Amino acid sequence: MNNTHESTKEIVLKVSNLTKAYGEVKPINQMSFEVYKNDAIAIIGPSGTGKSTLLRMINMLNTPTSGQIFLGDEEVTKEGYPLNKLRLKVGMVFQSYTLFSHMTVIENCMDAQIKLLKRSRQEAYARAYDELNKVHMTDHILKYPDQLSGGQKQRVAIARALAMDPEILLLDEPTSALDPTMVSEVETVIKSLSKRGITMLIVTHEMRLARAASNRVFFLTGGSIYEEGSPEKIFDNPEREATKNFVKRIKKKEWLIKNKDFDFLTSISEIDSFCRDADISIKTNKAIQSIFEETVTQIMLPQIKGQPLIKFTLEYSGQSQLLRLMIEYAGPKLRITDTDNEMAKNLLLYYSDIIEVEPTSDDLNDGFNNAFELKLKKSL
Amino acid sequence: MTKKKLKKYIFIELLFTLIFIGIFLCLLVFNQNNEKGQKFKNPASLKGGTIATWSGSLSNQIASKSIEEAHFAFYTNPVDMFQDLRTRKVDACILPSYRIKALKNDYPDLSILDQSLGMSQTSFIFSDKSNELRKQFNEFLEAKKADGTMEMLEEKWFSNPSNYANIPYDKAQLSGENGTIDVAIAADAIPYEYIRDGQIIGYEPEFLDLFCQEYGYNYKMQNMQFDAMLMGISTSKYDIGLSNVEYTEERAQKVNYGSFMREEPIVAIVNNGNPYSKGLIEDLKLSFSKTFIVGSRWKGLIHGLLITLLISGSSIIFGSIQGYFFFLWTKNYPGIFKRIIIFFSNIFLGLPIVVFIMITYYILFGKSRLSGVFISIIAFTFMFSIYVHDCLHASIKTVPPEQREAALALGYTEGQTLVHILIPQALDSFLPSYKNEIISLLKSTSIVGYIAVNDLTRQGDLIRATTYDAFFPLITVALVYLLLTWIIIYFIKLLLSYVNPKRRKPSQILKGIDTNSDPL
Ligand SMILES: Nc1ncnc2c1ncn2[C@@H]1O[C@H](COP(=O)(O)OP(=O)(O)OP(=O)(O)O)[C@@H](O)[C@H]1O
Ligand SMILES: [Mg+2]
């Protein structure tokens, strides 16, 4: 990892109060940050939080609604700043294959150098060859894009961008359109870029890549940088709740029961699809559905007089593979294990242990004064 | 496509053509035998029959008065009438008698009923601007009738109608000191006016010569279809019209007649079933020689071909360039300009091309005296440019949008992206539709006859009108169009393989690069 820049602190890119609005929606809202030379910044965050929008604004493929972007000392968001001049300084690699299909690999890497940087053909060839060598593609320089695998295409796309000697390289999910078998070859290349000290921003869903290739991580959500820090900090000791949920890949869903004849079947099918999404085994899935049915409809609802208020929470961490089932409810304490419904009680205890817990202060505010957790039996 | 494949392709096309010609000849032989039909003695016996007449002519009016319960079929040239009379699709043709007299030898099976149906009077016609000319013409005609010149001309051109190929004619030397007259003529009526050895001759042209000599005029003569001639005079594009124009009241409202030069009986021509065929081979030989050899008519065809090539070639070249610029323009500045182009694109979609060409010639350029060829080129260029524009847009859409973004992100400008990245990738889908547009343009040019241009199709028609024989002119014209189409298809195929980037050799891709030198 390249952490030696601290002393120099040369600012390559500065973004201040950047906002992008699509009507009411603001995927990027008042965002500010600085990128130093040799930084490799991983940008992570849930889908639809404006990561692509941010990258596309940096090379003005999308026009910001307000705010400023500086490349070195120059403000590129200023009226009349020539777009192609800006784009020469900012390299970009997209998710899908964007090699020019009518050119060979070497021409893909040479054409822009010749036409835009006015390099001689020999110079351009040498520069392209050098970059292709670094991504191990020199055996294929006379092939056309349709003769390459997805991973090879992405490596050429990276070489093509670098051959232009950009001041900063933007990568937007460079591996997410790839076959799983090809992800690692491209990841290796990206890691080598950060070792070379290439200043870059990588948007990625691959936490492995984000951790290995970056010196700083931005966690984006709600249109701004929610938490930032070193990869160790973000991935091992995130401070804030949403970051934690995201990096631990925590999935969480709640069901509120406010009515005795609530839509039981819909809730069951939602539990089923939650478990499928989280890759939870069928056996466990069925057990959770059973637990929900016995606890809520067989044991709790018959004991409640008047309108019920029950919250059933499922939480699953993809990282630790831990599953949490919580039930909170309002009103007087109910007899869960001491019920008349013997059959329901036996089934419930067959699947889980019941642990009474104190409701959190948030829950108390919402009126839930009782809570218990259901611990699935080890055998599941 | 490889050379070998191309050769095979051409071979197959030729084979199919031969097969078609074979089938055609078979049909021809089959058509020789005609059962005998009814015989007609006088116009009254035509009652209830199908009568061929010339649409809008005096004969038409007379026939409808004098034949009871007749069904009319309308024609615009006598060749088709006679052909249909021969095959008994119609029972009689009503025409001025000279139409058949000169052709007695060619149509021994057709005969004229003795009793004439009426008289037609003919003269030159004049545009509204040429009143002075008309006065001079009337004066001159009066004088010539008095001094016997008209009688002499009558004797020369009309006394021995089948001798039309040998009547002596020398074009007079004209000084032109009092100006030049624009003359429109439909030279397809022996012996009034017809083409011999590429020159327009006849009773009326000779009289025109005499008139111009007397009054110190010169003239520029343009040969065209009868309807185009009428239209040209009524819009004052031309000064005088010559085509033994019969007097009808309807026409007299649009054009001005001079005093009458001749009277001619209108007669019914019927098929009384006399044999006419000398056997297929003899017939074909005769027909061939009439179509190509006699009067060097092949020269007319060659000239027509050159006109067709000139019009379509220029329109394709200029239209492609203009279409490309339209495309760049609408691509970079959509908005009002794009709307205009879409508007025209819809117009060409909905408007028959012949109507568009006539509007351009008679209305837009109605007052100008630009030649029909020039106006055709303007009209077809514009039309073709719209097609090219549309094709380019459609084929650019076949290139994935990511290609554009990738190019922009590398620093190409919008223009460079279009030219260096998008268009090369769009060629594969552009060239085939471009080819189709070229071919359809080539075929569309066959309508320029409507605006007095003598292209290939029109030259074929002219020959047909003079020889009264349809076979060789039509077949020749068809084959020439087909041949041109094949050449275009072949050429575009060649171009497609030429622009295919994968055809290049490594040495071409790496031209001017020393691959062995140490990188950097
Ligand atoms: N042209 C547009 N018009 C309207 N809304 C848009 C447009 N482009 C993007 N958005 C919205 O902006 C938000 C951010 O989109 P963006 O593609 O930047 O998200 P992302 O973080 O890259 O998501 P992902 O991880 O799925 O790629 C989304 O909610 C999207 O619906
Ligand atoms: Mg995205």
PDB file of C-alpha atoms and ligand atoms in Angstrom, chain A residues 47-48 50-53 95 172-173 203 205, ligand 2:
ATOM      1  CA  SER A  47     -26.674   0.490  -5.343  1.00  0.00           C
ATOM      2  CA  GLY A  48     -28.128   3.758  -6.614  1.00  0.00           C
ATOM      3  CA  GLY A  50     -24.618   8.019  -7.000  1.00  0.00           C
ATOM      4  CA  LYS A  51     -21.191   6.397  -7.283  1.00  0.00           C
ATOM      5  CA  SER A  52     -21.317   6.286 -11.071  1.00  0.00           C
ATOM      6  CA  THR A  53     -22.819   9.757 -11.148  1.00  0.00           C
ATOM      7  CA  GLN A  95     -18.051  -1.469 -16.507  1.00  0.00           C
ATOM      8  CA  ASP A 172     -16.423   2.326 -12.495  1.00  0.00           C
ATOM      9  CA  GLU A 173     -17.073  -1.255 -11.372  1.00  0.00           C
ATOM     10  CA  VAL A 203     -15.992   2.227  -7.614  1.00  0.00           C
ATOM     11  CA  HIS A 205     -18.744  -3.947  -5.151  1.00  0.00           C
TER      12      HIS A 205
HETATM   13 MG    MG C   2     -22.932   2.563 -11.034  1.00  0.00          MG
END
